[in-house]
Amino acid sequence: MIDERLATHLHVASLRHRDLHPEHEAHVLFQASTISALLEGAYDGDVTFEELAEHGDQGLGTLNALDGEMIALDGEFYRADVDGLVELVSPSERTPFAALAWFEPSIERHLDGPLEHDRFLRELDAVAADPDSTCALRVDGEFERVRARSVPRQLPPYRPLDEVVADQRVFELGDVEGSMVGFRFPAYADGVEVGGYHLHFISADRTRGGHVLECRVTRATARFDLAGELHVELPPGIELDSPQLDEATSRAIERAERQG
Ligand SMILES: [Zn+2]
């Protein structure tokens, strides 16, 4: 295990697939590969969903070949296909990128809407207080609108993520009840993760979902689990990037994760 200290708030350790073992520690996040690797088109990872389930019960990610958006909630793993239609993921499938937590929230806040997306994120910031904190979060409630996207399954040779995102499918769910799950990482984690908020949505009836681009909240309850540690599994050939990223990578993350 290589130890690297990104900052005093978040301790990051990396490991290889052969070193994987079930972990059930609160406030420790687990991640398969890195966002930088995904941006470069590393769409085939070596961690199965059976193994992922030994590292957390809530989170997000994607599937090998970038086959849709993944949502993990209450220990179930769901895939939202390119049209945002949801089905359960088979334990034998693998992921090129996923982040998980054993969700044990310590902060809970009710949000009264209507809240536009920016305002919603500012309210979440206020709940978390410290701008450098890392949190797993879950927001359950009613949404007047959720604009989400999913991505089509890719064929090798893989193109970089910001090119694939040009083919993303954007869809809008109106007056929908459901859950947003995801993470807030400090800006300095950009590259290893997505700095800021990364949220995936799944409807209460578990039929629709995707990567959240924008929403309008009617009313909701936000729960935060503050994390102090991140364990990153690195597939062959993938290294842990230095957190000091160049401008080009930051712009690629912006294009791939926040636009649509
Ligand atoms: Zn996403």
Coordinates of C-alpha atoms and ligand atoms in Angstrom, one line a residue:
M1 CA 0.0 0.0 0.0
I2 CA 1.2 3.4 -0.9
D3 CA 0.3 6.2 1.5
E4 CA -0.2 9.7 0.2
R5 CA -1.5 12.6 2.1
L6 CA -3.6 14.9 -0.1
A7 CA -4.3 17.2 2.8
T8 CA -4.9 17.0 6.5
H9 CA -8.6 16.4 5.9
L10 CA -8.5 13.4 3.7
H11 CA -6.1 10.5 3.9
V12 CA -5.7 8.6 0.6
A13 CA -4.3 5.1 0.3
S14 CA -4.0 3.1 -2.9
L15 CA -4.0 -0.7 -3.4
R16 CA -4.0 -3.2 -6.3
H17 CA -6.7 -5.8 -7.0
R18 CA -4.7 -8.6 -5.5
D19 CA -4.7 -6.7 -2.1
L20 CA -8.5 -6.2 -2.0
H21 CA -10.2 -7.6 1.0
P22 CA -13.7 -6.9 2.5
E23 CA -13.7 -3.7 4.5
H24 CA -16.5 -2.5 6.8
E25 CA -15.3 0.6 8.4
A26 CA -17.5 3.7 8.9
H27 CA -16.3 7.0 7.4
V28 CA -13.8 5.2 5.0
L29 CA -14.6 5.6 1.3
F30 CA -13.6 3.0 -1.3
Q31 CA -13.0 3.8 -4.9
A32 CA -12.3 1.8 -8.0
S33 CA -9.8 3.6 -10.2
T34 CA -9.7 7.4 -10.6
I35 CA -11.6 10.0 -12.5
S36 CA -8.4 10.9 -14.5
A37 CA -8.1 7.4 -15.7
L38 CA -11.8 7.4 -16.8
L39 CA -11.3 10.8 -18.6
E40 CA -8.5 9.1 -20.6
G41 CA -10.7 6.3 -21.7
A42 CA -9.8 3.5 -19.2
Y43 CA -13.3 2.0 -19.4
D44 CA -12.5 -1.5 -18.3
G45 CA -11.7 -2.1 -14.7
D46 CA -11.0 -5.2 -12.7
V47 CA -13.3 -4.9 -9.7
T48 CA -16.6 -6.9 -9.8
F49 CA -19.8 -5.7 -8.2
E50 CA -19.6 -8.6 -5.9
E51 CA -16.3 -7.1 -4.6
L52 CA -17.7 -3.6 -4.6
A53 CA -20.5 -4.8 -2.3
E54 CA -17.8 -5.7 0.3
H55 CA -16.7 -2.0 0.4
G56 CA -19.9 -0.1 0.9
D57 CA -23.7 0.1 0.5
Q58 CA -24.1 3.5 -1.1
G59 CA -22.4 5.4 -3.9
L60 CA -22.1 5.9 -7.6
G61 CA -20.0 5.1 -10.7
T62 CA -20.3 3.3 -14.0
L63 CA -19.9 -0.1 -15.5
N64 CA -17.2 -1.6 -17.8
A65 CA -17.4 -0.3 -21.4
L66 CA -18.9 2.9 -19.8
D67 CA -22.3 1.1 -20.0
G68 CA -24.5 3.6 -18.2
E69 CA -24.6 5.3 -14.8
M70 CA -24.4 3.3 -11.6
I71 CA -26.3 4.1 -8.4
A72 CA -25.7 2.2 -5.2
L73 CA -28.4 2.6 -2.6
D74 CA -29.2 0.6 0.6
G75 CA -26.8 -2.2 -0.6
E76 CA -28.4 -2.6 -4.0
F77 CA -26.5 -1.7 -7.2
Y78 CA -28.5 -0.2 -10.1
R79 CA -27.6 0.7 -13.6
A80 CA -29.3 3.5 -15.5
D81 CA -29.0 2.8 -19.2
V82 CA -28.5 5.4 -21.9
D83 CA -32.2 6.3 -21.7
G84 CA -32.2 6.5 -17.9
L85 CA -34.1 3.2 -17.5
V86 CA -33.0 1.4 -14.4
E87 CA -32.2 -2.3 -13.7
L88 CA -30.2 -4.2 -11.1
V89 CA -26.5 -4.9 -11.9
S90 CA -25.3 -8.5 -11.9
P91 CA -22.6 -9.2 -9.2
S92 CA -20.3 -10.6 -11.9
E93 CA -20.1 -7.3 -13.9
R94 CA -17.1 -5.1 -13.4
T95 CA -16.6 -1.4 -13.0
P96 CA -13.9 1.0 -14.4
F97 CA -14.9 3.7 -11.8
A98 CA -17.0 3.6 -8.7
A99 CA -17.0 5.3 -5.3
L100 CA -18.7 3.8 -2.2
A101 CA -19.3 4.3 1.5
W102 CA -20.8 2.4 4.3
F103 CA -23.3 5.1 4.8
E104 CA -23.6 6.3 8.4
P105 CA -24.7 9.9 8.4
S106 CA -24.0 12.2 11.3
I107 CA -25.7 15.3 9.9
E108 CA -29.3 15.6 8.8
R109 CA -31.0 18.7 7.5
H110 CA -34.5 19.3 6.0
L111 CA -34.6 21.5 2.9
D112 CA -37.7 23.4 2.1
G113 CA -38.1 24.3 -1.5
P114 CA -38.6 25.4 -4.1
L115 CA -34.8 25.4 -4.5
E116 CA -33.1 26.0 -7.8
H117 CA -30.0 23.9 -8.3
D118 CA -27.4 26.5 -7.3
R119 CA -29.3 27.4 -4.2
F120 CA -29.7 23.7 -3.4
L121 CA -25.9 23.2 -3.6
R122 CA -25.3 26.2 -1.4
E123 CA -27.7 24.8 1.2
L124 CA -25.7 21.6 1.1
D125 CA -22.5 23.6 1.5
A126 CA -24.0 25.2 4.5
V127 CA -24.9 21.8 6.0
A128 CA -21.4 20.5 5.6
A129 CA -19.9 23.8 6.8
D130 CA -16.2 23.1 6.1
P131 CA -15.4 23.7 2.4
D132 CA -12.5 21.1 2.6
S133 CA -14.5 18.3 4.1
T134 CA -15.2 15.1 2.2
C135 CA -18.7 13.7 2.5
A136 CA -20.8 10.9 1.3
L137 CA -24.4 12.2 1.0
R138 CA -27.9 11.2 0.3
V139 CA -30.8 13.5 -0.4
D140 CA -34.3 12.0 -0.3
G141 CA -37.3 14.0 -1.4
E142 CA -39.5 15.4 -4.0
F143 CA -38.1 17.1 -7.0
E144 CA -40.0 19.4 -9.3
R145 CA -37.4 18.6 -12.0
V146 CA -34.3 16.5 -12.3
R147 CA -32.2 16.9 -15.4
A148 CA -29.9 13.9 -15.7
R149 CA -27.8 12.1 -18.3
S150 CA -26.5 8.7 -19.1
V151 CA -24.0 7.5 -21.6
P152 CA -24.0 4.8 -24.3
R153 CA -22.0 1.6 -24.0
Q154 CA -18.6 2.1 -25.8
L155 CA -16.6 -0.1 -28.1
P156 CA -12.8 -0.2 -28.1
P157 CA -10.7 1.6 -29.1
Y158 CA -12.1 3.9 -26.5
R159 CA -12.3 7.6 -26.9
P160 CA -11.6 10.0 -24.0
L161 CA -14.6 10.8 -21.8
D162 CA -15.1 14.4 -22.9
E163 CA -15.6 13.1 -26.5
V164 CA -18.0 10.4 -25.4
V165 CA -20.0 12.9 -23.4
A166 CA -20.9 14.6 -26.6
D167 CA -23.0 11.5 -27.3
Q168 CA -24.6 11.5 -23.8
R169 CA -28.4 11.3 -23.6
V170 CA -30.0 14.1 -21.4
F171 CA -33.4 13.6 -20.0
E172 CA -35.7 15.4 -17.6
L173 CA -37.8 13.9 -14.9
G174 CA -40.7 16.1 -13.7
D175 CA -42.4 15.9 -10.3
V176 CA -40.5 12.9 -9.2
E177 CA -39.8 11.4 -5.8
G178 CA -36.5 9.8 -5.3
S179 CA -33.0 9.9 -3.9
M180 CA -29.8 11.6 -4.9
V181 CA -26.6 9.8 -3.8
G182 CA -23.1 10.8 -4.1
F183 CA -20.2 12.7 -2.7
R184 CA -18.7 16.0 -2.1
F185 CA -14.9 16.2 -2.5
P186 CA -12.8 19.2 -1.8
A187 CA -11.4 21.0 -4.9
Y188 CA -7.9 19.6 -4.2
A189 CA -9.2 16.1 -4.9
D190 CA -10.1 16.9 -8.5
G191 CA -8.6 14.2 -10.7
V192 CA -8.6 11.4 -8.2
E193 CA -12.2 12.3 -7.8
V194 CA -14.6 14.9 -9.0
G195 CA -14.0 18.0 -6.8
G196 CA -17.3 19.5 -5.6
Y197 CA -20.6 17.6 -5.8
H198 CA -21.1 14.4 -7.8
L199 CA -24.6 13.1 -7.6
H200 CA -26.6 10.3 -9.2
F201 CA -30.4 10.2 -9.0
I202 CA -32.7 7.2 -8.7
S203 CA -36.5 7.4 -8.6
A204 CA -38.4 6.1 -5.5
D205 CA -39.9 3.3 -7.7
R206 CA -36.3 2.4 -8.9
T207 CA -37.3 2.8 -12.6
R208 CA -35.4 5.9 -13.7
G209 CA -32.1 7.4 -12.9
G210 CA -28.8 9.0 -14.1
H211 CA -26.0 11.4 -13.4
V212 CA -27.5 14.7 -12.1
L213 CA -26.9 17.8 -14.2
E214 CA -29.4 20.0 -12.6
C215 CA -32.5 19.9 -10.4
R216 CA -35.2 21.9 -8.7
V217 CA -36.0 20.7 -5.2
T218 CA -39.6 20.8 -3.8
R219 CA -38.7 19.4 -0.4
A220 CA -36.0 17.0 0.7
T221 CA -33.9 15.7 3.6
A222 CA -30.1 15.8 3.2
R223 CA -27.9 13.4 5.1
F224 CA -24.1 13.7 5.3
D225 CA -21.5 11.2 6.3
L226 CA -18.1 12.9 6.9
A227 CA -15.2 10.8 5.7
G228 CA -11.6 11.0 6.7
E229 CA -10.1 8.3 4.5
L230 CA -10.3 7.2 0.9
H231 CA -9.0 3.8 -0.3
V232 CA -8.4 3.7 -4.1
E233 CA -8.1 0.4 -6.0
L234 CA -5.8 1.0 -9.1
P235 CA -6.2 -1.4 -12.1
P236 CA -3.0 -2.4 -13.9
G237 CA -1.3 0.6 -15.5
I238 CA -3.2 3.2 -13.6
E239 CA -1.4 5.3 -11.0
L240 CA -2.6 7.7 -8.4
D241 CA -2.3 11.2 -9.9
S242 CA -0.8 13.9 -7.9
P243 CA -3.6 16.1 -6.7
Q244 CA -2.0 19.1 -8.3
L245 CA -3.7 18.9 -11.7
D246 CA -3.0 20.9 -14.8
E247 CA -5.6 23.2 -16.2
A248 CA -6.4 20.8 -19.1
T249 CA -7.5 18.0 -16.7
S250 CA -9.7 20.4 -14.7
R251 CA -11.3 21.6 -17.9
A252 CA -11.9 18.0 -19.1
I253 CA -13.6 17.2 -15.8
E254 CA -15.8 20.2 -16.2
R255 CA -16.8 19.1 -19.7
A256 CA -17.4 15.5 -18.7
E257 CA -19.2 15.8 -15.4
R258 CA -20.9 19.1 -15.1
Q259 CA -22.3 20.0 -18.5
G260 CA -25.1 18.8 -20.7
Ligands
ZN1 ZN -21.7 10.6 -12.5

